[in-house]
Tab-separated table of C-alpha atoms and ligand atoms in Angstrom:
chain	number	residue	atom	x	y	z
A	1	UNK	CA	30.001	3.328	-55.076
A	2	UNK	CA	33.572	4.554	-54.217
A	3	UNK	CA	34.765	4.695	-50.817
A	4	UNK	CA	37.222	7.607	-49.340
A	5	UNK	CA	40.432	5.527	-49.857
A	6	UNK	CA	39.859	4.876	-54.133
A	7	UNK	CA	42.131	7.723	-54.312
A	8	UNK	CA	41.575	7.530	-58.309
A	9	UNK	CA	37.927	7.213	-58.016
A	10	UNK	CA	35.679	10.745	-59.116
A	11	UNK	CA	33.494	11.228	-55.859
A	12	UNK	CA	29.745	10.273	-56.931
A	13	UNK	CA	27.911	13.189	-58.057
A	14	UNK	CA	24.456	13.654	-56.206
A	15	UNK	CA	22.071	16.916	-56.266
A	16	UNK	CA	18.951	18.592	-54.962
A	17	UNK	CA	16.597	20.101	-58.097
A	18	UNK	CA	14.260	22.756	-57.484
A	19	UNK	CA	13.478	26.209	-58.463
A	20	UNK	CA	14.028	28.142	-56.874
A	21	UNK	CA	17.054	26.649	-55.305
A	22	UNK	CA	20.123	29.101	-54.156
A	23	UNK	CA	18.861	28.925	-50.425
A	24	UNK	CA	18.580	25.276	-50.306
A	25	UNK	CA	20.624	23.659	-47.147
A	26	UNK	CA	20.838	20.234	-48.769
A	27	UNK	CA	23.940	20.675	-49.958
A	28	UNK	CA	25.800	21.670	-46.584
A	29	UNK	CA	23.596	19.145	-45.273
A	30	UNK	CA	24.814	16.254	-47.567
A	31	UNK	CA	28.841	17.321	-47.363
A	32	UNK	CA	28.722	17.654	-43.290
A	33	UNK	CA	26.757	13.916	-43.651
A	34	UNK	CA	29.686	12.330	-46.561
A	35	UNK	CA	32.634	13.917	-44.358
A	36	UNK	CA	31.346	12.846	-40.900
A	37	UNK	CA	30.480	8.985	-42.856
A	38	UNK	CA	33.463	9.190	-44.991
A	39	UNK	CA	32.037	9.370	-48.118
A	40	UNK	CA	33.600	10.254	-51.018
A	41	UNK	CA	31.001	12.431	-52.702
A	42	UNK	CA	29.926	15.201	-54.526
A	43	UNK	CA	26.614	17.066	-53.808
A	44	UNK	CA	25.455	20.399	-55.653
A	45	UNK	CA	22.410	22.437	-56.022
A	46	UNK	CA	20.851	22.604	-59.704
A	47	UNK	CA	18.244	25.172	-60.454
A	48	UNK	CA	15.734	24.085	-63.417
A	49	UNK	CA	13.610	25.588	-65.274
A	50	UNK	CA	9.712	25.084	-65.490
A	51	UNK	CA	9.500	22.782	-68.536
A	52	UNK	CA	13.319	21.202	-68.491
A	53	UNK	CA	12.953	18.645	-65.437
A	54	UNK	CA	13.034	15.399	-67.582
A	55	UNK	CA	15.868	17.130	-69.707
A	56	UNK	CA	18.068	18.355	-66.292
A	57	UNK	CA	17.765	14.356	-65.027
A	58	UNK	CA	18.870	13.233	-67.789
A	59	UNK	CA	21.698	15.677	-68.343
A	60	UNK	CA	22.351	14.555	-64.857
A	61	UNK	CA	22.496	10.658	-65.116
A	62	UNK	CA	24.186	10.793	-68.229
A	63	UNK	CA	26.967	12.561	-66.686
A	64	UNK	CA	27.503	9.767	-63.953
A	65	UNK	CA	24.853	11.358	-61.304
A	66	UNK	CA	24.044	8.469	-58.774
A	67	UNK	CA	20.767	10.367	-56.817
A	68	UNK	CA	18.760	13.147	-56.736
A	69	UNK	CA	16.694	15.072	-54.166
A	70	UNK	CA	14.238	16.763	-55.602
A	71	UNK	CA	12.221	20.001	-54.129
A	72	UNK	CA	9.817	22.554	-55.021
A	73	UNK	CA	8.011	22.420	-57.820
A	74	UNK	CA	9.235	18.938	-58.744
A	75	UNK	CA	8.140	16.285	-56.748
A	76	UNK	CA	5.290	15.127	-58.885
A	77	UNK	CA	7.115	15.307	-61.837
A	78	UNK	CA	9.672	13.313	-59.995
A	79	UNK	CA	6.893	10.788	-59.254
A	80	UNK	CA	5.473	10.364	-62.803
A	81	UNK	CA	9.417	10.369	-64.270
A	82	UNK	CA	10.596	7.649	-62.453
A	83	UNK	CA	10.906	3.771	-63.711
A	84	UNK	CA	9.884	2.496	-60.229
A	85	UNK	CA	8.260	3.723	-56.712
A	86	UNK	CA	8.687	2.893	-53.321
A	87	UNK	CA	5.825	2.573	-51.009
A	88	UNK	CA	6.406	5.548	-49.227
A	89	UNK	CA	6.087	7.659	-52.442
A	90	UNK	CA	3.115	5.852	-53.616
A	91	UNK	CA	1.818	6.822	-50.549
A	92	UNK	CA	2.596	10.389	-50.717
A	93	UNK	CA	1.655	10.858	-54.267
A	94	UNK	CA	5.332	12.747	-54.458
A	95	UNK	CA	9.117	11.842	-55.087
A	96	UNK	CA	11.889	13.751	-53.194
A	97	UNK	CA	14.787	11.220	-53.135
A	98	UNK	CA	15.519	9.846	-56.627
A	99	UNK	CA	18.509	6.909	-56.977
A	100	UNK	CA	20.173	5.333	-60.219
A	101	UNK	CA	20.554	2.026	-60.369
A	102	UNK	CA	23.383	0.131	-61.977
A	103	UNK	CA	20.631	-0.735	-64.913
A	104	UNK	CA	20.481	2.947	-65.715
A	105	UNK	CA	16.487	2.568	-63.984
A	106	UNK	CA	15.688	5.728	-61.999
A	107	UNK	CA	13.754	4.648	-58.479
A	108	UNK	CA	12.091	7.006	-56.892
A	109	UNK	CA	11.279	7.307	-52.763
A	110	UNK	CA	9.567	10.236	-50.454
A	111	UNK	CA	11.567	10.349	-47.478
A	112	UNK	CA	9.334	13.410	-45.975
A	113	UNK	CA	7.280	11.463	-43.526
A	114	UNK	CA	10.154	9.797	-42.013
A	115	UNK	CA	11.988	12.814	-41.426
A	116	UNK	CA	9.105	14.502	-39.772
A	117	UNK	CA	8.404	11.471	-37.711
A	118	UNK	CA	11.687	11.002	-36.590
A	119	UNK	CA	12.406	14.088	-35.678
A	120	UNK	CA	9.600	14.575	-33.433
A	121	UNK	CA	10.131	10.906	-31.540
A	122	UNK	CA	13.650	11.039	-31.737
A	123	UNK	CA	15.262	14.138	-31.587
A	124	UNK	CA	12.237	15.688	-29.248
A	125	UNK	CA	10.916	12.483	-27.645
A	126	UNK	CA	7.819	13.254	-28.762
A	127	UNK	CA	5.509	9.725	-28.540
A	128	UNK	CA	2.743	9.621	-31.794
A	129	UNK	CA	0.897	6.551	-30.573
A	130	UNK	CA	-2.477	6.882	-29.050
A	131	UNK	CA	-2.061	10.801	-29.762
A	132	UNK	CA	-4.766	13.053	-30.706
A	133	UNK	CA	-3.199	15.124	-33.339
A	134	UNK	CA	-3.989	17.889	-35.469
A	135	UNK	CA	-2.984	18.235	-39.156
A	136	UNK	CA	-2.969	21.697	-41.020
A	137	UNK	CA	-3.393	21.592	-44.654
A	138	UNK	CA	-3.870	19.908	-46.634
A	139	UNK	CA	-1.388	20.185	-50.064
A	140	UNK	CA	1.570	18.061	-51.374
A	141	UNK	CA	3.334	18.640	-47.736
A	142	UNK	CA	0.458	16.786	-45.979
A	143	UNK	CA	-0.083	14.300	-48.246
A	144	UNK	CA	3.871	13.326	-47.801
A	145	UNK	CA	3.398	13.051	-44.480
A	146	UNK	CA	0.242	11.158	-43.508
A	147	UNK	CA	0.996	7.242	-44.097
A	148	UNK	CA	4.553	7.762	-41.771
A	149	UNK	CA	2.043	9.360	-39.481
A	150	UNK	CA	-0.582	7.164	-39.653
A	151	UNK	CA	1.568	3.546	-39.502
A	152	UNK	CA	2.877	5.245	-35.339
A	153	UNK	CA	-0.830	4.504	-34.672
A	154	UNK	CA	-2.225	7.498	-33.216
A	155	UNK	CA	-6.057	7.687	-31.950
A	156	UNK	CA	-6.737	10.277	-34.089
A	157	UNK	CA	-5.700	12.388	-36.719
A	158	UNK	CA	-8.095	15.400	-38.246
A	159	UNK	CA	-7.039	17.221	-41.331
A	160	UNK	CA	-8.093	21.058	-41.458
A	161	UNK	CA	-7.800	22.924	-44.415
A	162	UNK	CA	-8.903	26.540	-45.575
A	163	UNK	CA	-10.637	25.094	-48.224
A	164	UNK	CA	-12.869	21.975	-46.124
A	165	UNK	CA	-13.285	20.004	-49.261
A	166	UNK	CA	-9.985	19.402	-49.743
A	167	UNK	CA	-8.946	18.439	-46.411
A	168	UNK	CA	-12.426	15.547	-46.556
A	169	UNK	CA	-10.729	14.389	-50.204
A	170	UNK	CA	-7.433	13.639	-48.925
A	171	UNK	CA	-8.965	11.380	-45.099
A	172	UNK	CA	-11.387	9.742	-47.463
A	173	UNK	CA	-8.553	8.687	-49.765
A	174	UNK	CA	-5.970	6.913	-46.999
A	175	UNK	CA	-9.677	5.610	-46.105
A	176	UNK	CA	-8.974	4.785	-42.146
A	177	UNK	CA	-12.615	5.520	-40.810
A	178	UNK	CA	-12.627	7.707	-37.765
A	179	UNK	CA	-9.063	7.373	-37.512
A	180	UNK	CA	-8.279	9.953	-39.484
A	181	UNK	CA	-11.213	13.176	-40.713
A	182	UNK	CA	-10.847	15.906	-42.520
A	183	UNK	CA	-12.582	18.815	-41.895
A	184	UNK	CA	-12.348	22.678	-42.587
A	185	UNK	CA	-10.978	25.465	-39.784
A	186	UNK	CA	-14.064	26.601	-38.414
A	187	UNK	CA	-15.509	22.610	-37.804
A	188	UNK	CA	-12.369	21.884	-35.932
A	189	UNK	CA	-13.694	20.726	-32.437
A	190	UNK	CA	-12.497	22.066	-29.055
A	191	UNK	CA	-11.207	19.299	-27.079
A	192	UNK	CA	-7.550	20.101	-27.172
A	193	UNK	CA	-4.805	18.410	-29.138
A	194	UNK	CA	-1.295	16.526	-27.972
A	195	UNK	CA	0.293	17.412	-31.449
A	196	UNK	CA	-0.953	20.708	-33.735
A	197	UNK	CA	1.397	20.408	-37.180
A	198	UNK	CA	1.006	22.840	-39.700
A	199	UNK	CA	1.700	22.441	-43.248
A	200	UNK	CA	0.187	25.028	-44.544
A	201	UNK	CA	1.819	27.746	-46.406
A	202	UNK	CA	0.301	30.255	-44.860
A	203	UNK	CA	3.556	31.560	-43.118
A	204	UNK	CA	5.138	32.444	-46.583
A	205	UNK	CA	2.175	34.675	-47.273
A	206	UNK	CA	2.404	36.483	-43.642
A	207	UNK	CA	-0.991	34.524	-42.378
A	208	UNK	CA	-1.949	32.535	-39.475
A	209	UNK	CA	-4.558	29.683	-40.270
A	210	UNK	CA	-7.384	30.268	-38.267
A	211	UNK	CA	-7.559	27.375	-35.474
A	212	UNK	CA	-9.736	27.934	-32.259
A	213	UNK	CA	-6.686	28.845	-29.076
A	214	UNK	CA	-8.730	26.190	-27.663
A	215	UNK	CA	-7.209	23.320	-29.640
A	216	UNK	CA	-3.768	23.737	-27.310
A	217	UNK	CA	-3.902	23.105	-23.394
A	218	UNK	CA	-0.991	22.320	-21.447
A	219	UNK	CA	0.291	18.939	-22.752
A	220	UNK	CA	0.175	19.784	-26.491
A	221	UNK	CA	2.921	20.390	-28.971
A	222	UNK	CA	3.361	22.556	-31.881
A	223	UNK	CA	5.257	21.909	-35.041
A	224	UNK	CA	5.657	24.003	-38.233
A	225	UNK	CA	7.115	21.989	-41.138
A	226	UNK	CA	8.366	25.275	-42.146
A	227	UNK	CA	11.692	26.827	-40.974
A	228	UNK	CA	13.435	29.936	-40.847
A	229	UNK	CA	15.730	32.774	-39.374
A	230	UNK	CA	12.904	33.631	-36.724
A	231	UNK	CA	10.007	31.598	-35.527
A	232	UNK	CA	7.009	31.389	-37.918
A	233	UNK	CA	3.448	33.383	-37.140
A	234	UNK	CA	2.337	29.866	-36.336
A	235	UNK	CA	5.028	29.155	-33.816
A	236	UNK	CA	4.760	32.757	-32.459
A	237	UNK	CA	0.625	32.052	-32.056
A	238	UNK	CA	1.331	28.927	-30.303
A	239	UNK	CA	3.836	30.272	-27.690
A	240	UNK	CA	1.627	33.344	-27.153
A	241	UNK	CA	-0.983	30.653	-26.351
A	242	UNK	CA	1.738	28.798	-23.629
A	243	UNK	CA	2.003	25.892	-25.799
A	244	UNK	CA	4.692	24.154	-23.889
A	245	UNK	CA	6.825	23.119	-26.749
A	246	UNK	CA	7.036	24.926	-29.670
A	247	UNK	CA	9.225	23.288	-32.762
A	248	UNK	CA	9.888	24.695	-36.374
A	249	UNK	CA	10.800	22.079	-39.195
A	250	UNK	CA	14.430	22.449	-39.317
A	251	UNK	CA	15.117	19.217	-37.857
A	252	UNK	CA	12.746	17.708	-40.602
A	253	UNK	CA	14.501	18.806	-43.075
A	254	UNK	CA	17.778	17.219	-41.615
A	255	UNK	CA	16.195	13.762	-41.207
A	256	UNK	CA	14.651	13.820	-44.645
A	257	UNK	CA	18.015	14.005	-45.570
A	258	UNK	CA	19.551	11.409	-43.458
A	259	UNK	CA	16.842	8.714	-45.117
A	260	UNK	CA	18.086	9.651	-48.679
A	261	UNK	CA	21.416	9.818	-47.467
A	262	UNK	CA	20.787	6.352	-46.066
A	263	UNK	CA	19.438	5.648	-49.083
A	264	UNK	CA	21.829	6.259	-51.530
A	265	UNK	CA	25.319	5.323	-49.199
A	266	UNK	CA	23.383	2.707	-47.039
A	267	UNK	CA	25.005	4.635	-43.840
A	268	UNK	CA	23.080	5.945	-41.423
A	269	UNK	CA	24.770	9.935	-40.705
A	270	UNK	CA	23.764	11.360	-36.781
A	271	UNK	CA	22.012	14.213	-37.302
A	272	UNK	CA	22.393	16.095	-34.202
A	273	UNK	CA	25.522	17.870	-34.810
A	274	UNK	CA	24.003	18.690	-38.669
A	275	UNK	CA	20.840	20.210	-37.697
A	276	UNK	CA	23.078	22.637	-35.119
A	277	UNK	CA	25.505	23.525	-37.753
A	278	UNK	CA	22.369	23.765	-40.435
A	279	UNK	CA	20.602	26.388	-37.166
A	280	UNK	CA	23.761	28.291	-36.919
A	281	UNK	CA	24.194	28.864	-40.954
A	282	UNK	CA	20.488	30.316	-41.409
B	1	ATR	P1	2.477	22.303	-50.443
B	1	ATR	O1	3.174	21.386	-51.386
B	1	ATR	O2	3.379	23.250	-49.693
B	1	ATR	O3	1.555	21.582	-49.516
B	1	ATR	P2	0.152	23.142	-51.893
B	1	ATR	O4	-0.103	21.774	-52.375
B	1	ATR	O5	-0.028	24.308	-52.826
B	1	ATR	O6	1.639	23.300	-51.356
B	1	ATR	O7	-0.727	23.383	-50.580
B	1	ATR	C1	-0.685	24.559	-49.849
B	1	ATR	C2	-1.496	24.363	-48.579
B	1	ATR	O8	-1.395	25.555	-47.767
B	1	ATR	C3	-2.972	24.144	-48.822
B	1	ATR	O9	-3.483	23.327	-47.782
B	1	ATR	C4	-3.518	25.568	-48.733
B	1	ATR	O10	-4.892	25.657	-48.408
B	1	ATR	P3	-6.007	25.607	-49.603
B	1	ATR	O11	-6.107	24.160	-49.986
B	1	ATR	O12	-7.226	26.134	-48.978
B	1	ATR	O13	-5.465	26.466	-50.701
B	1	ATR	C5	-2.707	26.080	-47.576
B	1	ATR	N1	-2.627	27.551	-47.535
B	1	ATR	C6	-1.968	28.358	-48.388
B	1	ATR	N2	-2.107	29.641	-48.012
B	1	ATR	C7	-2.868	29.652	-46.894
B	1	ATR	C8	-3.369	30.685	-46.026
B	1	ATR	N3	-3.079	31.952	-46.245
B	1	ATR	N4	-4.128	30.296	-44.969
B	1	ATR	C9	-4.399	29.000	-44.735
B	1	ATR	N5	-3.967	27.985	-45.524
B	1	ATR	C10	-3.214	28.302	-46.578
């Protein structure tokens, strides 16, 4: 690792892959983090083609590359490419953060769950234990997140999903009893929630998913893992419904990259002043 004062020293190359990838924030993300941290580092964007993942990595190492994010439509690839798995992307069936050791073995970690989780306690004092909390979807972006949501011990999580099955698959397989059900959009019950996520992508298709108004009352919050410009459908349904706090995903996305960042530099950035200059550059 070389430190801002080995003047001779390369900075360490790092990079998001994706496709596609020209909008990705990671990389003003990542500079704000290694200047604020002092850092010397180098962190770039590469866009790969379908097919040329294992190739692009290992163009990448073999050029000096120290760690990888990886994004859309990688992160399983990531997961089955890697030499060795954390936990957390056990868990999540997915690899987004990807480091090199010094043996040239590739580990890989999901730091998804932890960004979503911290942003919500941390950066929005929002509490997760005890909660009754609804889950949208029920893809790869669930999946990330359920074992960072689970371990804060809330009373309940339910899983809805457009298509029910899928949504009964994924509870049955973190296998937590009634902790956690899954369950399609028209068995979702009407007691209201204290936490509605959704991680559907519905918004990129211009669609709402179709949740009863009754599942928000007065206490509950609503996330989108999604982020953009202007609120999502979701977040414009749940303010139109007085949900009294109304989030979009932009702060996850930060905090996901703090943990790689962490990761990778063993420094631990503050993301507050990132996720307003990240806000202002959309
Ligand atoms: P991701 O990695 O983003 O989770 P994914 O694995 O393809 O992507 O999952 C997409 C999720 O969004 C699924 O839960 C999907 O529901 P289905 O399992 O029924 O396909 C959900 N989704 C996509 N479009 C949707 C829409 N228009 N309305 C509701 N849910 C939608």
């Amino acid at each position: 690792m070389s430190s801002l004062f080995d003047f001779d020293a390369k900075p360490d190359p790092y990079a998001v892959m994706g496709n596609p990838i020209s909008h990705s924030q990671s990389p003003l993300i990542h500079t704000e983090f290694a200047s604020q941290t002092q850092q010397r580092l180098n962190y770039s964007a590469i866009q790969v083609d379908a097919g040329g993942f294992e190739q692009a990595v290992g163009n990448f190492r073999a050029s000096g590359g120290k760690g990888l994010n990886i994004t859309v439509p990688f992160k399983q690839e990531a997961w089955e490419f890697v030499d060795e798995r954390s936990e957390r992307a056990i868990q999540a069936g997915a690899v987004n953060t990807i480091s090199f050791n010094d043996n040239g073995q590739s580990v890989g970690d999901n730091t998804d769950g932890v960004g979503l989780v911290r942003d919500l306690m941390e950066n929005h004092a929002i509490e997760l234990a005890g909660k009754r909390i609804l889950i949208l979807g029920a893809g790869g972006a669930v999946r990330g997140i359920l074992g960072p949501m689970l371990a804060q011990q809330p009373s309940e999580i339910v899983i809805a999903n457009r298509t029910a099955e899928k949504a009964v698959a994924l509870a049955n397989e973190f296998n937590r009893g009634d902790q956690l059900q899954g369950c399609g959009f028209p068995s979702i019950d009407e007691l209201p929630f204290d936490l509605i996520i959704n991680g559907t992508a519905a918004s990129l298709q211009g669609e709402l998913p179709s949740i009863p108004a009754t599942a928000i009352s007065s206490g509950t919050c609503c996330y989108d893992m999604m982020y953009g410009k202007a609120p999502t459908l979701f977040m414009t349904w749940a303010a139109k419904h007085d949900a009294p706090k109304v989030l979009d995903g932009l702060g996850m996305l930060v905090e996901q990259a703090a943990e790689s960042f962490f990761i990778w530099r063993a420094v631990r950035p503050d993301t507050r002043e990132v996720i307003a200059s990240v806000k202002a550059a959309l």
